[in-house]
Structures are given as C-alpha cells and as structure tokens.
CSV table of C-alpha atoms in Angstrom, one decimal:
chain,number,residue,atom,x,y,z
A,1,MET,CA,-1.9,5.2,-33.7
A,2,THR,CA,-0.7,8.4,-32.1
A,3,VAL,CA,2.5,9.9,-33.6
A,4,ILE,CA,4.5,12.7,-32.3
A,5,GLY,CA,7.8,14.3,-33.4
A,6,VAL,CA,10.4,12.0,-31.8
A,7,THR,CA,13.5,10.2,-32.7
A,8,SER,CA,13.4,6.6,-33.8
A,9,MET,CA,15.0,3.9,-31.6
A,10,LYS,CA,16.8,1.0,-33.1
A,11,SER,CA,14.6,-2.0,-33.5
A,12,THR,CA,17.4,-4.1,-32.0
A,13,GLU,CA,16.9,-2.3,-28.7
A,14,PRO,CA,15.1,-4.5,-26.2
A,15,ALA,CA,11.7,-3.9,-24.8
A,16,LEU,CA,11.6,-2.2,-21.3
A,17,SER,CA,9.0,-3.1,-18.6
A,18,GLU,CA,7.8,-1.4,-15.4
A,19,PRO,CA,5.2,-2.2,-12.9
A,20,ALA,CA,2.5,0.5,-12.1
A,21,ARG,CA,1.7,0.0,-8.4
A,22,ALA,CA,-1.5,1.0,-6.9
A,23,LYS,CA,-1.3,4.2,-4.8
A,24,VAL,CA,-3.1,4.3,-1.5
A,25,ASN,CA,-4.0,7.5,0.5
A,26,LEU,CA,-3.6,6.4,4.1
A,27,THR,CA,-4.7,10.0,5.0
A,28,LEU,CA,-6.0,12.8,2.9
A,29,ARG,CA,-6.7,16.3,4.0
A,30,VAL,CA,-7.9,19.0,1.8
A,31,ARG,CA,-6.6,22.3,3.2
A,32,GLY,CA,-8.4,24.5,0.7
A,33,ARG,CA,-8.9,25.5,-2.9
A,34,ARG,CA,-6.5,27.9,-4.5
A,35,VAL,CA,-7.6,30.9,-6.6
A,36,ASP,CA,-6.4,28.9,-9.7
A,37,GLY,CA,-9.1,26.1,-8.8
A,38,PHE,CA,-6.5,23.5,-7.7
A,39,HIS,CA,-6.8,22.1,-4.3
A,40,ASP,CA,-4.1,22.1,-1.7
A,41,LEU,CA,-3.6,18.6,-0.2
A,42,GLU,CA,-1.8,16.7,2.5
A,43,SER,CA,-1.6,13.1,2.2
A,44,VAL,CA,0.3,10.1,3.7
A,45,VAL,CA,0.7,7.9,0.7
A,46,ALA,CA,1.7,4.2,0.5
A,47,PHE,CA,1.9,1.8,-2.4
A,48,ALA,CA,0.3,-1.7,-2.7
A,49,ASP,CA,1.8,-4.8,-4.2
A,50,CYS,CA,-0.9,-4.9,-6.9
A,51,ALA,CA,-0.1,-3.3,-10.2
A,52,ASP,CA,-0.6,-2.8,-13.9
A,53,ARG,CA,2.4,-3.5,-16.1
A,54,LEU,CA,3.6,-1.2,-18.9
A,55,THR,CA,6.1,-2.2,-21.5
A,56,LEU,CA,7.9,0.0,-24.0
A,57,THR,CA,9.1,-1.5,-27.3
A,58,PRO,CA,11.4,0.9,-29.2
A,59,GLY,CA,9.9,2.4,-32.4
A,60,ALA,CA,9.6,5.5,-34.5
A,61,GLU,CA,6.0,6.2,-33.5
A,62,LEU,CA,4.4,6.8,-30.1
A,63,SER,CA,1.4,4.5,-29.6
A,64,LEU,CA,-0.4,2.5,-27.0
A,65,VAL,CA,-2.2,-0.7,-26.9
A,66,ALA,CA,-4.0,-2.2,-23.9
A,67,SER,CA,-4.8,-5.7,-22.9
A,68,GLY,CA,-5.6,-7.5,-19.6
A,69,PRO,CA,-8.8,-7.9,-17.5
A,70,ARG,CA,-9.5,-4.2,-17.1
A,71,ALA,CA,-8.5,-3.1,-20.6
A,72,GLN,CA,-12.1,-2.3,-21.7
A,73,GLU,CA,-12.3,0.2,-18.8
A,74,CYS,CA,-9.4,2.4,-20.1
A,75,GLY,CA,-11.6,4.5,-22.4
A,76,GLU,CA,-10.3,6.2,-25.6
A,77,VAL,CA,-6.6,5.4,-26.2
A,78,ALA,CA,-5.9,8.9,-27.3
A,79,ASP,CA,-7.0,10.3,-23.9
A,80,ASN,CA,-4.9,7.8,-21.9
A,81,LEU,CA,-2.4,9.4,-19.3
A,82,VAL,CA,0.4,7.2,-20.7
A,83,LEU,CA,0.3,9.2,-24.0
A,84,LYS,CA,-0.3,12.5,-22.3
A,85,ALA,CA,2.8,12.0,-20.1
A,86,ALA,CA,5.0,11.0,-23.1
A,87,ARG,CA,3.8,14.0,-25.2
A,88,LEU,CA,4.5,16.4,-22.3
A,89,LEU,CA,8.0,15.0,-21.8
A,90,GLY,CA,8.6,15.1,-25.5
A,91,GLU,CA,7.8,18.8,-25.5
A,92,ARG,CA,10.6,19.3,-22.9
A,93,VAL,CA,13.3,16.8,-24.0
A,94,ALA,CA,14.6,17.3,-27.6
A,95,HIS,CA,14.8,14.2,-29.7
A,96,LEU,CA,13.0,12.0,-27.1
A,97,LYS,CA,13.4,8.4,-28.0
A,98,THR,CA,10.0,6.6,-27.7
A,99,GLY,CA,8.0,3.7,-29.1
A,100,ILE,CA,5.0,1.4,-28.6
A,101,PHE,CA,3.6,1.1,-25.1
A,102,ALA,CA,1.7,-2.0,-24.1
A,103,LEU,CA,-0.4,-1.8,-21.1
A,104,ASP,CA,-1.5,-4.9,-19.2
A,105,LYS,CA,-4.4,-3.4,-17.2
A,106,HIS,CA,-5.4,-5.0,-13.9
A,107,LEU,CA,-6.2,-2.2,-11.5
A,108,PRO,CA,-9.8,-0.8,-11.5
A,109,VAL,CA,-10.2,2.7,-13.0
A,110,ALA,CA,-11.7,5.8,-11.4
A,111,ALA,CA,-11.0,4.0,-8.2
A,112,GLY,CA,-9.0,6.3,-6.0
A,113,ILE,CA,-5.8,4.3,-6.2
A,114,GLY,CA,-4.2,6.2,-9.0
A,115,GLY,CA,-4.3,3.5,-11.7
A,116,GLY,CA,-4.0,5.9,-14.6
A,117,SER,CA,-1.5,8.0,-12.8
A,118,ALA,CA,0.6,5.0,-12.0
A,119,ASP,CA,0.5,4.0,-15.6
A,120,ALA,CA,1.7,7.5,-16.7
A,121,ALA,CA,4.4,7.4,-14.0
A,122,ALA,CA,5.6,4.1,-15.4
A,123,ALA,CA,5.7,5.6,-18.8
A,124,LEU,CA,7.9,8.4,-17.6
A,125,ARG,CA,10.2,5.9,-15.9
A,126,LEU,CA,10.5,3.8,-19.1
A,127,LEU,CA,11.2,6.9,-21.2
A,128,ALA,CA,13.7,8.2,-18.6
A,129,GLY,CA,15.6,4.8,-18.9
A,130,ALA,CA,15.5,4.7,-22.6
A,131,ASN,CA,16.9,8.2,-22.9
A,132,GLY,CA,19.2,8.5,-19.9
A,133,ILE,CA,17.1,10.9,-17.9
A,134,ALA,CA,17.3,11.0,-14.1
A,135,LEU,CA,14.0,10.5,-12.4
A,136,SER,CA,14.8,13.8,-10.5
A,137,ASP,CA,15.3,15.7,-13.8
A,138,PRO,CA,13.2,19.0,-13.7
A,139,ALA,CA,11.8,18.3,-17.2
A,140,LEU,CA,10.5,14.9,-16.2
A,141,MET,CA,9.0,16.0,-12.9
A,142,GLU,CA,7.3,19.0,-14.7
A,143,ALA,CA,5.8,16.5,-17.2
A,144,ALA,CA,4.6,14.4,-14.3
A,145,ARG,CA,3.0,17.4,-12.5
A,146,LEU,CA,1.3,18.6,-15.7
A,147,THR,CA,-0.1,15.1,-16.5
A,148,GLY,CA,-1.9,14.8,-13.2
A,149,ALA,CA,-1.7,15.6,-9.4
A,150,ASP,CA,-1.0,11.9,-8.4
A,151,VAL,CA,1.7,11.3,-11.1
A,152,PRO,CA,4.8,12.8,-9.3
A,153,VAL,CA,4.2,10.7,-6.2
A,154,CYS,CA,3.8,7.6,-8.5
A,155,VAL,CA,7.1,8.2,-10.3
A,156,ARG,CA,9.1,7.0,-7.3
A,157,SER,CA,6.3,4.9,-5.9
A,158,VAL,CA,7.7,5.0,-2.3
A,159,ALA,CA,5.8,5.9,0.9
A,160,CYS,CA,5.8,9.7,1.6
A,161,VAL,CA,3.9,12.7,2.8
A,162,MET,CA,2.5,14.4,-0.3
A,163,THR,CA,1.5,18.1,-0.1
A,164,GLY,CA,0.8,21.1,-2.3
A,165,VAL,CA,-1.1,20.1,-5.5
A,166,GLY,CA,0.9,16.7,-5.3
A,167,GLU,CA,4.3,18.0,-6.2
A,168,VAL,CA,5.9,18.3,-2.7
A,169,LEU,CA,7.1,14.9,-1.5
A,170,GLN,CA,8.7,14.0,1.9
A,171,PRO,CA,9.8,10.3,2.1
A,172,LEU,CA,8.5,8.2,4.9
A,173,GLY,CA,10.1,5.0,6.5
A,174,LEU,CA,6.8,3.2,6.4
A,175,PRO,CA,7.0,-0.5,7.3
A,176,ALA,CA,5.3,-3.2,5.2
A,177,MET,CA,1.8,-3.5,6.5
A,178,PRO,CA,-0.6,-6.4,5.8
A,179,GLY,CA,-3.7,-4.9,4.1
A,180,VAL,CA,-6.7,-5.5,1.9
A,181,LEU,CA,-8.1,-3.3,-0.8
A,182,VAL,CA,-11.7,-3.5,-1.9
A,183,ASN,CA,-13.5,-1.7,-4.8
A,184,PRO,CA,-17.2,-2.3,-5.4
A,185,ARG,CA,-16.7,-2.0,-9.1
A,186,ILE,CA,-18.3,1.5,-9.1
A,187,ALA,CA,-16.3,4.3,-10.9
A,188,VAL,CA,-16.2,7.6,-9.0
A,189,ALA,CA,-15.0,10.7,-11.0
A,190,THR,CA,-12.5,12.7,-8.9
A,191,LYS,CA,-14.1,16.0,-10.1
A,192,ASP,CA,-17.4,15.1,-8.9
A,193,VAL,CA,-16.2,14.3,-5.4
A,194,PHE,CA,-14.3,17.6,-5.2
A,195,ALA,CA,-17.4,19.4,-6.4
A,196,ALA,CA,-19.4,17.7,-3.7
A,197,LEU,CA,-16.8,18.9,-1.2
A,198,GLY,CA,-18.0,22.4,-2.2
A,199,LEU,CA,-15.0,24.7,-1.8
A,200,ARG,CA,-14.9,27.8,-3.8
A,201,ASN,CA,-11.7,29.2,-5.4
A,202,GLY,CA,-9.6,30.8,-2.7
A,203,GLU,CA,-11.6,29.2,0.1
A,204,ARG,CA,-9.9,27.3,3.0
A,205,HIS,CA,-11.5,24.1,4.4
A,206,ALA,CA,-12.9,24.8,7.8
A,207,GLY,CA,-11.6,22.6,10.5
A,208,VAL,CA,-8.3,21.8,9.0
A,209,SER,CA,-5.5,22.9,11.4
A,210,ASP,CA,-1.8,22.5,11.4
A,211,GLY,CA,-0.1,20.6,8.5
A,212,ILE,CA,1.2,17.1,8.6
A,213,GLU,CA,4.7,18.1,7.3
A,214,ALA,CA,5.6,19.1,10.8
A,215,ILE,CA,4.4,15.8,12.5
A,216,ALA,CA,7.2,13.7,14.1
A,217,TRP,CA,6.6,10.5,12.3
A,218,PRO,CA,8.0,7.2,13.7
A,219,GLU,CA,11.5,6.5,12.6
A,220,ALA,CA,12.3,3.7,10.1
A,221,GLY,CA,12.0,0.4,11.7
A,222,ALA,CA,9.5,1.5,14.3
A,223,PRO,CA,6.7,-1.1,15.0
A,224,ILE,CA,3.6,-1.1,12.9
A,225,GLY,CA,1.6,-0.2,16.0
A,226,ASP,CA,3.5,3.2,16.4
A,227,TRP,CA,2.5,4.1,12.7
A,228,LEU,CA,-1.1,2.9,13.1
A,229,ALA,CA,-1.5,5.0,16.3
A,230,MET,CA,-0.7,8.1,14.3
A,231,LEU,CA,-2.4,7.2,11.1
A,232,SER,CA,-5.7,6.4,13.0
A,233,ALA,CA,-5.7,10.1,14.0
A,234,GLY,CA,-5.9,11.1,10.4
A,235,PHE,CA,-8.8,11.6,8.0
A,236,ASN,CA,-9.9,11.5,4.4
A,237,ASP,CA,-11.7,14.6,3.8
A,238,LEU,CA,-13.2,13.2,0.5
A,239,GLU,CA,-14.7,10.2,2.3
A,240,ALA,CA,-18.0,11.9,3.3
A,241,PRO,CA,-18.7,13.6,-0.2
A,242,ALA,CA,-17.8,10.4,-1.9
A,243,ILE,CA,-20.3,8.3,0.0
A,244,ARG,CA,-23.0,10.9,-0.7
A,245,ILE,CA,-22.3,10.3,-4.3
A,246,GLN,CA,-21.9,6.5,-4.1
A,247,PRO,CA,-23.5,5.1,-0.8
A,248,VAL,CA,-21.9,1.7,-1.5
A,249,ILE,CA,-18.6,3.1,-0.3
A,250,GLY,CA,-20.1,3.2,3.2
A,251,GLU,CA,-21.1,-0.4,2.8
A,252,VAL,CA,-17.5,-1.3,1.8
A,253,LEU,CA,-16.1,0.5,4.8
A,254,ALA,CA,-18.6,-1.2,7.2
A,255,ARG,CA,-17.7,-4.6,5.8
A,256,LEU,CA,-14.0,-3.9,6.3
A,257,ARG,CA,-14.5,-2.7,9.8
A,258,ALA,CA,-16.5,-5.8,10.6
A,259,THR,CA,-13.4,-8.0,9.9
A,260,GLY,CA,-11.5,-6.6,12.9
A,261,ALA,CA,-9.1,-4.5,10.9
A,262,ARG,CA,-6.8,-2.2,12.8
A,263,LEU,CA,-7.4,0.7,10.5
A,264,SER,CA,-9.8,1.2,7.5
A,265,ARG,CA,-10.5,4.2,5.3
A,266,MET,CA,-11.3,5.3,1.9
A,267,SER,CA,-8.3,5.9,-0.5
A,268,GLY,CA,-8.2,9.0,-2.7
A,269,SER,CA,-11.6,10.1,-4.0
A,270,GLY,CA,-12.9,6.6,-3.9
A,271,ALA,CA,-14.4,4.2,-4.2
A,272,THR,CA,-11.6,1.8,-3.2
A,273,CYS,CA,-11.2,1.4,0.5
A,274,PHE,CA,-8.4,-0.2,2.4
A,275,ALA,CA,-7.9,-2.1,5.7
A,276,ILE,CA,-4.7,-2.8,7.7
A,277,PHE,CA,-4.3,-5.8,9.8
A,278,GLY,CA,-2.1,-7.2,12.4
A,279,ASP,CA,-0.6,-10.0,10.3
A,280,GLU,CA,-1.0,-11.6,6.8
A,281,THR,CA,-3.2,-14.4,8.0
A,282,GLU,CA,-5.8,-12.0,9.2
A,283,ALA,CA,-5.7,-9.9,6.0
A,284,LEU,CA,-6.1,-13.1,3.8
A,285,ARG,CA,-9.0,-14.4,5.9
A,286,ALA,CA,-10.8,-11.0,5.7
A,287,ALA,CA,-10.2,-11.0,1.9
A,288,GLN,CA,-11.6,-14.5,1.5
A,289,THR,CA,-14.7,-13.6,3.5
A,290,ILE,CA,-15.4,-10.4,1.5
A,291,ARG,CA,-15.0,-12.2,-1.8
A,292,ARG,CA,-17.3,-15.0,-0.7
A,293,ASP,CA,-20.0,-12.5,0.4
A,294,HIS,CA,-19.5,-10.0,-2.4
A,295,PRO,CA,-18.2,-11.8,-5.4
A,296,GLN,CA,-18.9,-8.8,-7.7
A,297,TRP,CA,-16.4,-6.6,-5.7
A,298,TRP,CA,-12.7,-6.4,-6.7
A,299,VAL,CA,-10.6,-7.5,-3.6
A,300,HIS,CA,-6.9,-7.7,-3.1
A,301,ALA,CA,-5.0,-8.9,-0.2
A,302,GLY,CA,-1.3,-8.0,0.0
A,303,THR,CA,1.1,-5.6,1.5
A,304,LEU,CA,1.1,-1.7,1.7
A,305,SER,CA,4.5,-0.1,2.1
C-alpha cells in the first residue's frame, strides 16, 4: 500500500467513480524535438466509447488495487500513473483528501490509446471532485502535465487539437463517428517509437510545414464527410517507425483498409489502429469479420467523438 501525507476523508463519504475513455489520435504530427528532449506535437484527438473505470473510496491512505481482464498488464502498482498523478497533485494542494483507488482495467496497455493516461486523468477528476477543485485549476493541470503528455487532454476527454508537448488544447466540434479500434495484443513502448523516429535534441522534423492550429476546421454540426475530407489529408508521423518495430501494425492497417473504411490510421505510437465508417452497421460488420479472422486481436466497435 502506498501512503502519502494527506488528510483523511470520513468513511461515511460515498465512493466516487469515473470512466477513463480511450484516446484516439486521428492525426499526429511531430514538428520536432526540443532542446530539453521533449517532442513538439500536433494532433487531432478524439475519444472512444470504450473505457477503464476508476473508483475512489475515501480513506486516510493513498493506494491502488487493480482488477478486470487487463489487470495483469498494469505492471507494478507503485509505478502506476494513477498514483503518480495523485502524488503530484498532493504536492501542490495542501491537505489533499484521497483514499483507495480501484481500477477496473479493460483497455490494452502500451497501445497508443492513452490507457494509463486516461486512468491518471480519471484519478485527477475524482480528486478534484472530492476536494472541490476545478478541472481548470492550474495546480491540477500542472499535475496532469507532469504525469504524462497525454494526461492533460484526457482530463476533459473531449475532441480537440492538441499541440505543444500535449498541454495546449483547442476544442473541436467533432461529430460522433462510427469506428473500430484494433490492437494486435502487442505492446509498443512509446520511447522506442520516438527513438526510431530519430530526431536529435533541437532538431525540426523535415517535411512538416504549417501548423494545424490555423486550419479552418468544419463547424459543429457539419457532416461527417466534411471532417473526413480534412482528416484524410493528415498523417501519423509515428506510424512508419512503429511498423518498423512491430510489422504486425501494417497487417492491422491492411486488414482495416480491406473492410472499406473511409479512414484508417494508427493511433498514437501504436499498436492500436482505428477505422471510421459511414454508419454503425458497417463498423459492426467490419469488427465481426476481423474478430472471426483474428480471434487473438483486441477489437472494439463503437463511436469516436
């Protein structure tokens, strides 16, 4: 059990629960590597309707227990981002009330869909609710940023353009889009993919031109086709290096593209890939076919928004 200096919460206080939705990078450009070693990113981010669930039970000690079908993939509890986020917030908020976190783990790990980051963001939302802290509070957002690059965008879990090292967020009126997520059950370490990209400190990424912040995105309520036309012009700069590390990612993409998807791409640093379809029936049919042909793969059909 992990313990930090916090204020006890009354045992009569009810448990709080939050979903931790999967993050999907619809586009991902790496503009360069800063002198401090961090990478400058530009990404259109959406969130799927598949999620882990995190519960906070009031208590005097900060701890975490994990269950669910992916619990064994979480690694050492002491290294979990849920506890890291809570500690970082506790360093910035005096007398932070905390307790026992229980994680029901369903999302694959090291999968490019921010599973650990989403869990950490859910922890910050739970602690914010238990302590009367606004989600926009600078202390909370600093704790999110220091926990990991994907944590700030996962705090709100709404579609946006994410830039900088993940801390600059511009909301987007993205419509709900029928989609399928596929992970070949192969873990891919983000650091290995960025290393394979091969940028040195202070180096800009060749071929990356004007930023996406200035793009005139479709207005809220615009047809899906308008969004797909613009998203299809995007890239994931990590896709090629990830495929070099794990060629099965290329197989997943080929399988998705063979279903007639309107857009398919790798998310984050992989290995999860997504496809967007014209309607829910097409998405479900594609997911069923892929599950039948590749029963060892993780497949989810649902909505991205």
